Structure formats: structure tokens, C-alpha cells
CSV table of C-alpha atoms and ligand atoms in Angstrom, one decimal:
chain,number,residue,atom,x,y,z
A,290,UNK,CA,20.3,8.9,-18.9
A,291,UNK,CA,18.1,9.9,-16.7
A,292,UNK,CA,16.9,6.3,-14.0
A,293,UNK,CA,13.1,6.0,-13.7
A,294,UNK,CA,11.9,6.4,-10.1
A,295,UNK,CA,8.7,5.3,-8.5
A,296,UNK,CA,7.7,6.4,-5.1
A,297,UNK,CA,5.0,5.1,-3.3
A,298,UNK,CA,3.3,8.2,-1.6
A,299,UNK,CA,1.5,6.0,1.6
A,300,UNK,CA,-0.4,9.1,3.0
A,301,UNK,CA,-2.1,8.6,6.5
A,302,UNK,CA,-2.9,5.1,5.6
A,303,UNK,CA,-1.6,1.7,7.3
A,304,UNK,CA,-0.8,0.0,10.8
A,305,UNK,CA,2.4,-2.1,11.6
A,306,UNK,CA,0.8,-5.0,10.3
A,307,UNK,CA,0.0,-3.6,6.7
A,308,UNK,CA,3.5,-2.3,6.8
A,309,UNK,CA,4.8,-5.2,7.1
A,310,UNK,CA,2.6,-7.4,4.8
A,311,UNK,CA,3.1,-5.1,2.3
A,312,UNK,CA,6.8,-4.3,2.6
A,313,UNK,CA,7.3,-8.2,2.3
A,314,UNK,CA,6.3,-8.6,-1.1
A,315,UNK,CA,7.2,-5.0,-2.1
A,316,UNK,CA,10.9,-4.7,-0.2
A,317,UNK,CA,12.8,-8.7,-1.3
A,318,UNK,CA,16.2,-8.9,-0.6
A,319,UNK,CA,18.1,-9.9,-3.6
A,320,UNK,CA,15.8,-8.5,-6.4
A,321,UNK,CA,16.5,-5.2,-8.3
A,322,UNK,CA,14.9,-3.5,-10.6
A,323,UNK,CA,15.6,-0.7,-13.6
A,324,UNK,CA,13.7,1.5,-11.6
A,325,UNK,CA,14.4,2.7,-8.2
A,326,UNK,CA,12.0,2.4,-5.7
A,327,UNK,CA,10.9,4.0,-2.7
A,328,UNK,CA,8.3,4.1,-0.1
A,329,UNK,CA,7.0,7.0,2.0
A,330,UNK,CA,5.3,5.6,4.8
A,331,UNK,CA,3.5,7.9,8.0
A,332,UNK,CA,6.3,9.3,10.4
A,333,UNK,CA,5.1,6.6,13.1
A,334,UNK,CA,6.2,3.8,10.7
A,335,UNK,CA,9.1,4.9,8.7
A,336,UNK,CA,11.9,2.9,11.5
A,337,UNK,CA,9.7,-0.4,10.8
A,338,UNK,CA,9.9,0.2,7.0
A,339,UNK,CA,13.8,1.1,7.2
A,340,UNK,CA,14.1,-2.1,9.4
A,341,UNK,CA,12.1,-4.2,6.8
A,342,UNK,CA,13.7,-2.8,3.9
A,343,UNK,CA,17.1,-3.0,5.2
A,344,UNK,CA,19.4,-5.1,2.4
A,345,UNK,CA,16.7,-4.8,-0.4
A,346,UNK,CA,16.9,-2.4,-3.5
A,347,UNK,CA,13.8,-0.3,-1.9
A,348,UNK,CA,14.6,2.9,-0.4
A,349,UNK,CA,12.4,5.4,2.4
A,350,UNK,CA,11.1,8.6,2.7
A,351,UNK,CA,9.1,10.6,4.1
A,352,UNK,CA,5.9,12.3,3.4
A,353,UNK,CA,6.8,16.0,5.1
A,354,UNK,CA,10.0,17.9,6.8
A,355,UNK,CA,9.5,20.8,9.0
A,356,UNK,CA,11.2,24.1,7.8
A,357,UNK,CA,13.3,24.9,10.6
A,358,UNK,CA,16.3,22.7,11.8
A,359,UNK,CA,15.5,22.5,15.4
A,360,UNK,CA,13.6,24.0,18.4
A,361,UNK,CA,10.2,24.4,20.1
A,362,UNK,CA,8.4,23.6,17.2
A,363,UNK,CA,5.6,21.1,18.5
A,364,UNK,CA,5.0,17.8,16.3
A,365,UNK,CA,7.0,19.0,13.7
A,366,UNK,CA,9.9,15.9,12.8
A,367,UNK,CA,13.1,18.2,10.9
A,368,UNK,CA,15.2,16.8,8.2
A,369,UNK,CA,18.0,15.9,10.1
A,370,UNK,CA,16.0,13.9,12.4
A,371,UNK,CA,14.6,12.0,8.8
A,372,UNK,CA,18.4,11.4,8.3
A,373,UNK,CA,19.7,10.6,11.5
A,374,UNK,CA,16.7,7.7,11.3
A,375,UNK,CA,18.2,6.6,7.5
A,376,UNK,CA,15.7,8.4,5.5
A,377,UNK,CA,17.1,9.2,2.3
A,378,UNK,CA,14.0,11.4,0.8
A,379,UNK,CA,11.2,13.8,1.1
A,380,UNK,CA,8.4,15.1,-0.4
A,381,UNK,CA,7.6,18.2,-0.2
A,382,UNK,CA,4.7,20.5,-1.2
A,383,UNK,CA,2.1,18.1,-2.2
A,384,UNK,CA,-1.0,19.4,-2.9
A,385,UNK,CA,-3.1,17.8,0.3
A,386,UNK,CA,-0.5,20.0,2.3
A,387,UNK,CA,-0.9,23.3,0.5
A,388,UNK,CA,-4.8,22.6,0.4
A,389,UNK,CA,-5.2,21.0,4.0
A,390,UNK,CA,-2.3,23.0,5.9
A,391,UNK,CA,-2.2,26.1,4.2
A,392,UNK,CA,1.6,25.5,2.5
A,393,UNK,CA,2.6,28.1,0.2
A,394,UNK,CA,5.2,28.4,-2.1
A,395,UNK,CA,7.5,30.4,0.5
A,396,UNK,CA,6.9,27.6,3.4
A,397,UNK,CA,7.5,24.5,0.5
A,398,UNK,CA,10.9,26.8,-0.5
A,399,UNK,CA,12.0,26.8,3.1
A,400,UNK,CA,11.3,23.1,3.2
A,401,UNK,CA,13.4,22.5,0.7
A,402,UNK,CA,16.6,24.7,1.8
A,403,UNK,CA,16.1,22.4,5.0
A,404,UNK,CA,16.2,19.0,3.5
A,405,UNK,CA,18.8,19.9,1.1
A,406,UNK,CA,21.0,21.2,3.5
A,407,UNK,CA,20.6,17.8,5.5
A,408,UNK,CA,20.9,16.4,2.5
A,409,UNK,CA,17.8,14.5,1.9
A,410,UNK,CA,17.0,13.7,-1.6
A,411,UNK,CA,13.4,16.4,-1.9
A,412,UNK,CA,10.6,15.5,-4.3
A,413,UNK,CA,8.7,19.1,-5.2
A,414,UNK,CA,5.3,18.6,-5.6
A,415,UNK,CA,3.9,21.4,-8.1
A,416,UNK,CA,0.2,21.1,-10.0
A,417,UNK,CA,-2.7,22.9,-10.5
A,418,UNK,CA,-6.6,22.6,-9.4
A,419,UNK,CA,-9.8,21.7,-12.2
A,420,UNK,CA,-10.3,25.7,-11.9
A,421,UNK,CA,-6.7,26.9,-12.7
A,422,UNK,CA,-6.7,24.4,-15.4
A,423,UNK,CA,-10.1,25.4,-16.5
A,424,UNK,CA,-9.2,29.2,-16.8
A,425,UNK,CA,-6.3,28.4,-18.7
A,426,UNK,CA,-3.9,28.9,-16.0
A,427,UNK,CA,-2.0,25.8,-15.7
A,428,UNK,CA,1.3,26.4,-16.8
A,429,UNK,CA,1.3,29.9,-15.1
A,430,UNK,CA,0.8,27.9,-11.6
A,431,UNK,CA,3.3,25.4,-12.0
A,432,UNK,CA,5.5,27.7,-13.3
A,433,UNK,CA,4.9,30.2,-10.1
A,434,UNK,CA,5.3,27.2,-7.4
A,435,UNK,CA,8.5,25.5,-9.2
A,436,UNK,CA,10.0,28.6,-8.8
A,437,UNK,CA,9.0,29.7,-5.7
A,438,UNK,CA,10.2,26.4,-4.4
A,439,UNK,CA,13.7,26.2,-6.3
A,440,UNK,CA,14.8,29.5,-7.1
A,441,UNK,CA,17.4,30.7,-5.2
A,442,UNK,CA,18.3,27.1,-3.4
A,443,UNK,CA,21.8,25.6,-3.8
A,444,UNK,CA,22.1,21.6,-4.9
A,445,UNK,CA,19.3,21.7,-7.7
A,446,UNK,CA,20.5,18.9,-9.3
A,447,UNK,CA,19.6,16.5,-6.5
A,448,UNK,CA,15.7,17.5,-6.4
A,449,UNK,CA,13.2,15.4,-8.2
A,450,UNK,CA,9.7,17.6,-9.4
A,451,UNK,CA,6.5,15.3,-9.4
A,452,UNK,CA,3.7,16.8,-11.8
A,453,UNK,CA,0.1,16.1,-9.6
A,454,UNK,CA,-2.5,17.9,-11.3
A,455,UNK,CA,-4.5,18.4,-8.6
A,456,UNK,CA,-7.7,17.5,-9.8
A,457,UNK,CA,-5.9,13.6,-10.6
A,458,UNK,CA,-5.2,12.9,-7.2
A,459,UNK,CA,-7.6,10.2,-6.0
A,460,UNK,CA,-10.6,10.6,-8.5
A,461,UNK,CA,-9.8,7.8,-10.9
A,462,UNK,CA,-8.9,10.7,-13.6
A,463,UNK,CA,-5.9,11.0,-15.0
A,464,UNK,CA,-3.8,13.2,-17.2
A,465,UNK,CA,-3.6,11.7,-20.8
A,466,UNK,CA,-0.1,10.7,-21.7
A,467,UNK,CA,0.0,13.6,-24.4
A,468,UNK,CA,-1.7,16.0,-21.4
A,469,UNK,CA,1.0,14.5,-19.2
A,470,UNK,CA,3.9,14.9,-21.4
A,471,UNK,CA,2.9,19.0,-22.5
A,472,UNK,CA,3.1,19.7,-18.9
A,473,UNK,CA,6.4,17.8,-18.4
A,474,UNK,CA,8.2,19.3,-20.9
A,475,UNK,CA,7.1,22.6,-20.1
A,476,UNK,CA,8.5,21.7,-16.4
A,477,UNK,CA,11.9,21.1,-17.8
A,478,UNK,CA,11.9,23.8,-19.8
A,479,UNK,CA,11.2,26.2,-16.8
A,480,UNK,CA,14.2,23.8,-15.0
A,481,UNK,CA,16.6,25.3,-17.6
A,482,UNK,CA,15.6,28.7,-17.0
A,483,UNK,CA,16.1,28.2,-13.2
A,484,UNK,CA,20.0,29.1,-11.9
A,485,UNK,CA,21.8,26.1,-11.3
A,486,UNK,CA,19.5,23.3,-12.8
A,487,UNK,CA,20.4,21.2,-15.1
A,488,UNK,CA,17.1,20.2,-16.8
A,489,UNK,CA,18.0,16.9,-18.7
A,490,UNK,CA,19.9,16.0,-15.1
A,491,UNK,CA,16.6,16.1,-13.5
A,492,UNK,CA,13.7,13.6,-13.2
A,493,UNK,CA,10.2,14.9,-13.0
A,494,UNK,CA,7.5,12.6,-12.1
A,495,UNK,CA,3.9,12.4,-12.8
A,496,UNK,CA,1.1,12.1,-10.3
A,497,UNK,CA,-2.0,11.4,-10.2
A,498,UNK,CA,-4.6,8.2,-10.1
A,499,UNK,CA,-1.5,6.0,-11.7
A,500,UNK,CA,-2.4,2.5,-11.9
A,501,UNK,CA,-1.0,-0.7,-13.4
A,502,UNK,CA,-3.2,0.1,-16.4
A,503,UNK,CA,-1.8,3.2,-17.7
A,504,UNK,CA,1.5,3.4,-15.9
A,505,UNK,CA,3.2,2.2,-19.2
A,506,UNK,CA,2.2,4.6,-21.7
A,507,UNK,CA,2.3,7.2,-19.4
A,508,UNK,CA,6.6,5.9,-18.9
A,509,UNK,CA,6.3,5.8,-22.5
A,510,UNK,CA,6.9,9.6,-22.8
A,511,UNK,CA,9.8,11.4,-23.3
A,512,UNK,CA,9.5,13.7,-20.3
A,513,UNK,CA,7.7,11.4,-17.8
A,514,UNK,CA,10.6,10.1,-15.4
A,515,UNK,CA,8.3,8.2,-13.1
A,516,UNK,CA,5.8,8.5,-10.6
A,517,UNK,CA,4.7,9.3,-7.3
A,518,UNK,CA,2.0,6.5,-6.7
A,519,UNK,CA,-0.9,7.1,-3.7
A,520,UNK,CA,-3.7,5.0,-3.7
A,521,UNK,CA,-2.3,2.0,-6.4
A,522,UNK,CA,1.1,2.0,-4.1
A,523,UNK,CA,-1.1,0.2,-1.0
A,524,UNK,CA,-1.8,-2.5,-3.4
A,525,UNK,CA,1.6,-4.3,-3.2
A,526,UNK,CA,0.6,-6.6,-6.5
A,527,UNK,CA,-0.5,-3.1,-8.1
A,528,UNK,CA,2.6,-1.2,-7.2
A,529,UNK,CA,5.0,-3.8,-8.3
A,530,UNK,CA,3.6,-4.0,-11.8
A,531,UNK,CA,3.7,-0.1,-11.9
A,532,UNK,CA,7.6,-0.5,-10.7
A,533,UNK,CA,7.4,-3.2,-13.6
A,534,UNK,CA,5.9,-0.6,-16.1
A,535,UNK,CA,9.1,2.1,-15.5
A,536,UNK,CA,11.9,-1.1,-16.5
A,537,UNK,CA,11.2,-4.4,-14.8
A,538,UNK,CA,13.6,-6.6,-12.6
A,539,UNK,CA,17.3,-5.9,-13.6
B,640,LIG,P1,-3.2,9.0,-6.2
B,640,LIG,O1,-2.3,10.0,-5.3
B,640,LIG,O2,-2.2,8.1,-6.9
B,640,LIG,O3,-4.0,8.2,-5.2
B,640,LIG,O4,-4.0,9.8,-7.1
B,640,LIG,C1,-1.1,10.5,-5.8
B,640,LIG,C2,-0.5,11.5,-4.8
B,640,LIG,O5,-1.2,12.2,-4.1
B,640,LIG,O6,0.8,11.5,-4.7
């Protein structure tokens, strides 16, 4: 049985002060839910957000890990630094860092032998653009960037894949659940042909304009795990119904 996860994917959004107003209602000691929950704040705030959701159910990550363990490597924060702070996870690979920073498949790979081996809990980001999708090349992309990313790596079972088709991030469009679901089996089908994964062990989550209103059929299928929530996870009332959505308080 595989535990539904929602992650709330902050970006470069927030000041102490939303932090904190919206880790209050989000982050409240004594409540669980079936689903478990984390936040991925900016660098600059993940301490206030592991201080504020310190004895709650809500766990926090981060939104990046440099490749290397240590060194002259200017602004770059490494995965043991993300533990050492009490970080438990990572995403890695999102599509605003292949697109924006130039991340390819060999750099999100590297990433991910890094926070594995420090023993962060990764979250591979893998989806294709409106073009690729258009030209009929969606499965060939995520299949070349999951396995760029995972092949090879030791401690498999302890990644999570999120599904962002590129061209859902942020536009209001989203995948349809059956659109969703094709993709997601196909990812776990590509898992099982991948040394050392166990594919129904896994949880892959989908990305991509989630929102209270279509987070539950979207949960609905078979292959869908969770989700990696941007815009909708600033919205503490919109998130919680979306955590909601994947189980509801325990
Ligand atoms: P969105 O972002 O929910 O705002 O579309 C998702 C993501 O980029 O992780």
C-alpha cells in the first residue's frame, strides 16, 4: 500500500511573515492525516518552517541540492547541509530548473546520487513541453529523463517521481485524469524496467495546476500517488482541502 503524499512546491514565493501565517493553519500540532504532507519552502526560510513545524505531522524540503558534497561552489546549499538543518526531502529536476538553469538529465542524476547518499528522501521531477507532447514525443521524454536520473543510482526505492507536464505548470491547464493516469502507468512501467526499483514500492506524483477542484479525481486513479502542488499550496485553505482530497484527517 502505497501512502499518498502531497508536497507543497513554494517556489521563490513568501517572506517570514507568510511563512508563518501559513504554516499555522497548515503545520497543527496534534492533527494527522492519511496523507503525508510536506512543504518546500525557499532556502532562506526552510529553519523557520522546520521550527514551526516542529511536533506536527508536516514534514520539509527543499526545492534544490547542489551536486557536489562540499567545496568552493558559490551559493550552492549541498544535501548534507539540507540534513544537518532537519530537511528530510528534495526535489530535484523540476522543469523551471532544466528550463531556467539549464539542468540536464546528467546534472538532475548527479543530484540525486548526492541526496541519496545523505540520505534525503529526492522527488524526480520528469515531464514534457506543449511541443514534445505535440510531436508525439511525450513518453520518449519522460522515459529518457527518468532514466537518465535513476539509472545506475543505488537506494531506488526511497525516490518519489512527480509527473509535471510542462505545459500544466502554472497555466490553469491540467492533465485530464485519464491523460494523467496513461502517463503514470507508463512511469511505473519504465520503474520496473529500471535495476533495482520496485515499481508498485514507488509513489509517483502528478504536477501541474492541481487545485482543490480536481485534486480528487485526479487521486482517484490507480497510478496517481499524490501531488506536487505550486501555486494552490500558497493558499493554506486550498492546500489543506487538496491534502483532504488524497485521505483526510486520520
Ligand atoms: P503549479 O506548479 O501547481 O503552480 O502548476 C506545480 C509545480 O511546478 O510543481
Amino acid at each position: 500500500m502505497r501512502r499518498p503524499l502531497v508536497m507543497g512546491n513554494w517556489k521563490m514565493h513568501g517572506t517570514r511573515g507568510s511563512v508563518r501565517r501559513l504554516l499555522k493553519e497548515i503545520a497543527v500540532a496534534g492533527e494527522s492525516q492519511a496523507a503525508e504532507v510536506v512543504v518546500c519552502p525557499a532556502f532562506v526560510h526552510l529553519q523557520q518552517a522546520l521550527n514551526l513545524c516542529e511536533g506536527t505531522a508536516v514534514s520539509v524540503g527543499a526545492q534544490d541540492c547542489s551536486h557536489m558534497t562540499a567545496g568552493a561552489f558559490t551559493g550552492e546549499v549541498s544535501a548534507e547541509m539540507l540534513l544537518d538543518l532537519g530537511c528530510r526531502w528534495v526535489i530535484l529536476g523540476h522543469s523551471e530548473r532544466r528550463q531556467y538553469h539549464g539542468e540536464s538529465d546528467d546534472l538532475v542524476a548527479a543530484k540525486l546520487a548526492a541526496a541519496l547518499q545523505a540520505r534525503l528522501l529526492p522527488v524526480v521531477c520528469v515531464g514534457e513541453t506543449q511541443e514534445e507532447r505535440e510531436a508525439g514525443e511525450a513518453e520518449y521524454v519522460v522515459s529518457r529523463q527518468l532514466r537518465g536520473a535513476l539509472e545506475a543510482q543505488a537506494g531506488l526505492q526511497q525516490v518519489v517521481v512527480a509527473y509535471e507536464p510542462v505545459w500544466a505548470i502554472g497555466t490553469g491547464l491540467t492533465a485530464t485524469p485519464a491523460e494523467a493516469q496513461d502517463m503514470h502507468a507508463f512511469i511505473r512501467a519504465q520503474l520496473g524496467e529500471i535495476a533495482g526499483a520496485d515499481p508498485d514500492a514507488m509513489r509517483v506524483l502528478y504536477g501541474g495546476s492541481v487545485k482543490a477542484a480536481n485534486a480528487a479525481e485526479l487521486f482517484g486513479q490507480p497510478d496517481i500517488d499524490g501531488a506536487l502542488v505550486g501555486g494552490a499550496s500558497l493558499d493554506a485553505n486550498e492546500f489543506r482541502q487538496i491534502v483532504a482530497a488524497a485521505g483526510g484527517p486520520q
